[in-house]
Every structure is written in structure tokens, then in C-alpha cells.
XYZ file of C-alpha atoms in Angstrom:
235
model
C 108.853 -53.714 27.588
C 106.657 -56.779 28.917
C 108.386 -60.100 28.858
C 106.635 -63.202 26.825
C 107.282 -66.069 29.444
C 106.507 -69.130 27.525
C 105.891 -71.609 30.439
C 105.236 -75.370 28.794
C 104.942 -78.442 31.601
C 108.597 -79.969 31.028
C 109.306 -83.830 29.794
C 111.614 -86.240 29.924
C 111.597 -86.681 26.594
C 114.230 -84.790 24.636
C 112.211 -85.289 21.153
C 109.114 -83.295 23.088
C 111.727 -81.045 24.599
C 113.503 -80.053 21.620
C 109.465 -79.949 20.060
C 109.077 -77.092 22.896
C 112.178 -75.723 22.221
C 111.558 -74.875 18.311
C 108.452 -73.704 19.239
C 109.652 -70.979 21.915
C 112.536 -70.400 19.500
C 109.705 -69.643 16.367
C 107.403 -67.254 19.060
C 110.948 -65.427 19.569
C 111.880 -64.681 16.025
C 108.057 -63.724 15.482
C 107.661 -61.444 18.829
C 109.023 -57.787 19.086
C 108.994 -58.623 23.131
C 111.487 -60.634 25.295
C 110.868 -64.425 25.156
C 111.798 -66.346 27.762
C 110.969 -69.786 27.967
C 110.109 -71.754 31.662
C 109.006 -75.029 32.653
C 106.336 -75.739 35.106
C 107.294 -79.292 36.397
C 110.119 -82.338 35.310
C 112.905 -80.009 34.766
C 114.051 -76.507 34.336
C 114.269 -73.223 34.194
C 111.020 -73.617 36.387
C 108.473 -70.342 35.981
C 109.029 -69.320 39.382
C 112.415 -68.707 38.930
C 112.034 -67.261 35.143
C 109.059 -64.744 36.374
C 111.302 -63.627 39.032
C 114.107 -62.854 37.076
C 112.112 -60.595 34.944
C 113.170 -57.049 35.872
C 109.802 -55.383 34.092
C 106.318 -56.418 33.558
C 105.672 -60.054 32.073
C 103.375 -62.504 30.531
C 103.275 -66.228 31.721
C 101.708 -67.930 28.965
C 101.334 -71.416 29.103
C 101.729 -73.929 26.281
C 99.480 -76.092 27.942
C 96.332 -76.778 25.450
C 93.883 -76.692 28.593
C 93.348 -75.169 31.656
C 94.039 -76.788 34.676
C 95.864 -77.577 38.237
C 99.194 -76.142 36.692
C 97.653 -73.106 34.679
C 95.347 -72.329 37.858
C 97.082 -72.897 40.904
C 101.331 -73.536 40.047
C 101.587 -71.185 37.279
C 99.284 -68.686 39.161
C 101.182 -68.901 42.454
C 104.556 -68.197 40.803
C 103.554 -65.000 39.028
C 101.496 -63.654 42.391
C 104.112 -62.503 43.970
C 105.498 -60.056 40.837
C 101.720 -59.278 40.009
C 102.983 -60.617 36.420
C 99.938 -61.740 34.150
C 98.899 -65.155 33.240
C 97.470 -65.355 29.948
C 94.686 -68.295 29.241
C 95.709 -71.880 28.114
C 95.920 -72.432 24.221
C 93.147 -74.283 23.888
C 89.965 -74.135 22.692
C 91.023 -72.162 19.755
C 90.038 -72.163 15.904
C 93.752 -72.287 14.565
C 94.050 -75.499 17.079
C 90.892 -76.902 15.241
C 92.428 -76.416 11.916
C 96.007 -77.775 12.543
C 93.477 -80.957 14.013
C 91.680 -81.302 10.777
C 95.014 -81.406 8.858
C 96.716 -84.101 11.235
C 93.419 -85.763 10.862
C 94.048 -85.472 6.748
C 97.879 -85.974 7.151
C 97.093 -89.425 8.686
C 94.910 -90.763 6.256
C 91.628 -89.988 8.071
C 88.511 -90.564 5.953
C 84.790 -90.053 6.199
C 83.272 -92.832 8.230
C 86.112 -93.485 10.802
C 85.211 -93.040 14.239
C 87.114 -90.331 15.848
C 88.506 -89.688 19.163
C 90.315 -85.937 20.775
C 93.285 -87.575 22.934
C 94.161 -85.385 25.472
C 96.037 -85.530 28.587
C 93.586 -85.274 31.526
C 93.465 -83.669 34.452
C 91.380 -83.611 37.243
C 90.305 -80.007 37.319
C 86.666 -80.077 35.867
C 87.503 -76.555 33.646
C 90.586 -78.932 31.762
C 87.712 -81.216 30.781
C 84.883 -78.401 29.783
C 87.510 -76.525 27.581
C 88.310 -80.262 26.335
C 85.188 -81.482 25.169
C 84.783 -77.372 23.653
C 88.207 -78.795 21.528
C 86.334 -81.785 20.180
C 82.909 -79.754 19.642
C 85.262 -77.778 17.152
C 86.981 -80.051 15.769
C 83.702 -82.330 15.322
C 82.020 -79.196 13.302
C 85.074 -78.953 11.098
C 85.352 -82.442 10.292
C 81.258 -82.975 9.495
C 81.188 -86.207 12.279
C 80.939 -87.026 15.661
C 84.289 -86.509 17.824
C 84.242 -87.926 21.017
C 87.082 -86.691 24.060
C 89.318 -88.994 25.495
C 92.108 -89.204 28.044
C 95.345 -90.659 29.410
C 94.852 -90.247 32.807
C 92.960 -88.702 35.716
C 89.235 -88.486 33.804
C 87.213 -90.883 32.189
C 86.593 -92.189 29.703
C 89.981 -93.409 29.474
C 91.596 -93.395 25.607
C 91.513 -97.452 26.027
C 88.005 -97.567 26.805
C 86.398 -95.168 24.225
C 88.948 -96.796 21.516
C 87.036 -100.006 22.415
C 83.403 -98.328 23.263
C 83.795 -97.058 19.349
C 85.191 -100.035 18.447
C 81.992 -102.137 19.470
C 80.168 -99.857 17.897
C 81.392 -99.549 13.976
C 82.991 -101.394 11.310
C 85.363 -99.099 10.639
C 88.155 -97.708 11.859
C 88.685 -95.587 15.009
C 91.024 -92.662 14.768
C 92.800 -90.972 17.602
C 93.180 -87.619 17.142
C 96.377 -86.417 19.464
C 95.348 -83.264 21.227
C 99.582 -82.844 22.676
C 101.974 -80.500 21.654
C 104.784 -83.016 21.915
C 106.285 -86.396 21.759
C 106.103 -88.054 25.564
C 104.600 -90.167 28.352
C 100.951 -89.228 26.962
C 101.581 -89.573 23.652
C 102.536 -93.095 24.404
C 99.368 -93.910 26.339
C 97.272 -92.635 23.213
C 99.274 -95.311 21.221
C 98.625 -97.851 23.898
C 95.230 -97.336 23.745
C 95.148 -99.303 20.016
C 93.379 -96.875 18.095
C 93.675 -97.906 13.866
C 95.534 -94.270 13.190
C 97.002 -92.103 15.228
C 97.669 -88.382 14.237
C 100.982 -86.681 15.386
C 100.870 -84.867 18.332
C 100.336 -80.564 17.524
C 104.262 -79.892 17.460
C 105.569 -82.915 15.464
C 106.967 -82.576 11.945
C 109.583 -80.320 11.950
C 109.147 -76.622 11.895
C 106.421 -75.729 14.499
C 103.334 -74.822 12.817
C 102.629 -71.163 12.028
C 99.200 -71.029 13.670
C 100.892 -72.573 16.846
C 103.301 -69.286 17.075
C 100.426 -67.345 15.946
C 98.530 -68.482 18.608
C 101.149 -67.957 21.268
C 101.352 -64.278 20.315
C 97.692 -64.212 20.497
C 97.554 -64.917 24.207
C 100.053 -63.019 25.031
C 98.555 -59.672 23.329
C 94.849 -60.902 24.276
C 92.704 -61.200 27.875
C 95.280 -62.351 30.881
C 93.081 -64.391 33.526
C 94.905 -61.752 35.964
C 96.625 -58.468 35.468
C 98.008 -56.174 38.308
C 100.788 -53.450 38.672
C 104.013 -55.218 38.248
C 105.552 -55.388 42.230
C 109.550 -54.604 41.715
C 111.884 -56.546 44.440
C 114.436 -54.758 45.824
C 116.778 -57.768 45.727
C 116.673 -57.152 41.819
């Protein structure tokens, strides 16, 4: 049976780690396959280790919501040498655009704010194309302009654009947090002085339903690279 490795980045902060955790724990009690959950930088168990622990075929799919240095190169490089799959990054995805809208609702969003996507950043160029597909979406769905914005490593930064949009309306400017959890990001989008900011993806309790569903998604869908699994004989 193929192994689900659910590989998130890792944080120090044990509110976003025990946000991960629920979530892994949720795709587990929803999957007929092995979960396993791995980390891909901060802290343990890191996905090298988890994919080669995995005595059958396996999955690594990352609960990252964009492509990027860790989905292409680190995640890549640890499931190379067990010719395990890597499924795509969560995001862009309609059920990502609709948990959006309601954290947009949930925070007392209305028509006429000025809205921002908040996301990480990264320097690889596909992060920022799938991105700026995220606030395409989530612009359609909420009938008004949605601009992308970062934290780090891309311009604009969230600072900037809060203040670009600022100069430019009367009303309020909205940050829309496009993070699973609770951590150093999520602090720079409330830095960044935005009038509302929405809860980051895995906040609130029991992890969204079209978050596991999503999950499972990836891991039943297109993998960015399947090959014959390649058994060790030090297993």
C-alpha cells in the first residue's frame, strides 16, 4: 500500500505546530493509506528520514500552499533516492479559494475594502506565478480586485502594498492570510498594518474539511514525478 507522507515546512511555533498536527491527524482518519507526517526544515521528523523509512511505495505531499525552493529542490532531493512521488503544492486550488472567501466573510470583510493575498514569498519565480493564480481566484470569487503580497523574498512587500492601497482608497484594506498556520509570517502580515486581518487557512479549531479534502486530492491526483519505488537493502 503507498504511504501518504504529509511533509509541511516545520515552525517554531507550537500553536502552528499543533495547527499541522490536527491537520495530518484529520488526513489520517480520512485516508485508507498510511499517513505519516515529516517536516522539511526547523525541526523534525525531517522528509528525508520519513521517505526513507517507508518500506513500500510513497507519496510526499507537501502542505506548502505554493511551489517553490523546498517543494522543487529539498523535498525533491529526499524522495530521489527511493523514486517515491512528490505530489504538487496545495495551492492554486478552488476549495483554497472558497475557505479564502469565508475567512474573508469570517473577518468582517465587506464590499469596497481593498484586499490583499498574504503569502509567504519565496524567491522561486513558479511560488509567485501559482501566487498571483491564488489571488486571480480568489479576486473572481469575491467580485473585486485582489492584489498578492508577501513577507519576504518578493516584492511588493505586505507593508508596501498595505500602504500603496492605502494611498489609494478611503476604505479599509484587508489582508487576506494565504498560511496554513500561526508563525513568523503570520506575524509579518500583522506587522504590515492592514485594517483586518483574516486567520491564517488552519486556524479555528478543527482543520477545515476542504483542507483534508484537498490533501487526499494530491495525493490520489498528478505527482510532479513518479518512478518504480528503489527498495534498500539496509531496510
Amino acid at each position: 500500500m503507498t504511504t501518504l507522507v504529509a511533509c509541511a515546512h516545520g515552525t517554531r511555533s507550537a500553536e502552528g505546530r499543533a495547527a499541522v498536527a490536527a491537520l495530518v491527524s484529520a488526513v489520517r482518519a480520512a485516508s485508507d493509506a498510511p499517513v505519516l507526517d515529516a517536516f522539511v526544515d526547523v525541526h523534525g521528523p525531517y522528509v528525508d528520514d520519513v521517505v526513507a523509512s517507508v518500506s513500500g511505495d510513497a507519496v510526499v505531499v507537501p502542505l506548502l500552499l505554493a511551489p517553490g525552493y523546498h517543494v522543487r529542490v529539498d523535498i525533491a532531493r529526499a524522495a530521489a533516492p527511493w523514486s517515491a512521488a512528490v505530489a504538487p503544492a496545495l495551492g492554486p486550488s478552488p476549495l483554497l479559494t472558497s475557505l479564502l472567501l469565508d475567512r474573508l466573510r469570517a473577518a468582517g470583510a465587506r464590499p469596497g475594502d481593498a484586499v490583499v493575498l498574504g503569502a509567504a514569498g519565496s524567491s522561486d519565480d513558479a511560488s509567485d506565478v501559482s501566487v498571483r493564480a491564488a489571488s486571480r481566484s480568489l479576486s473572481i470569487a469575491w467580485g473585486a480586485p485582489v492584489t498578492a503580497a508577501y513577507g519576504a523574498s518578493r516584492t511588493p512587500s505586505l507593508a508596501d502594498e498595505v500602504a500603496r492601497l492605502r494611498s489609494l482608497t478611503s476604505g479599509r484594506v484587508v489582508v487576506a492570510s494565504y498560511l496554513l498556520a500561526t508563525g513568523h509570517f503570520h506575524r509579518r502580515i500583522l506587522a504590515a498594518d492592514a485594517d483586518l486581518v483574516t486567520a491564517p487557512l488552519l486556524d479555528g479549531g478543527e482543520p477545515d474539511a476542504r483542507l483534508v479534502e484537498l490533501v487526499g486530492e494530491r495525493f490520489r491526483g498528478g505527482t510532479l514525478a513518479v518512478a518504480p519505488r528503489l527498495r534498500s537493502s539496509a531496510r
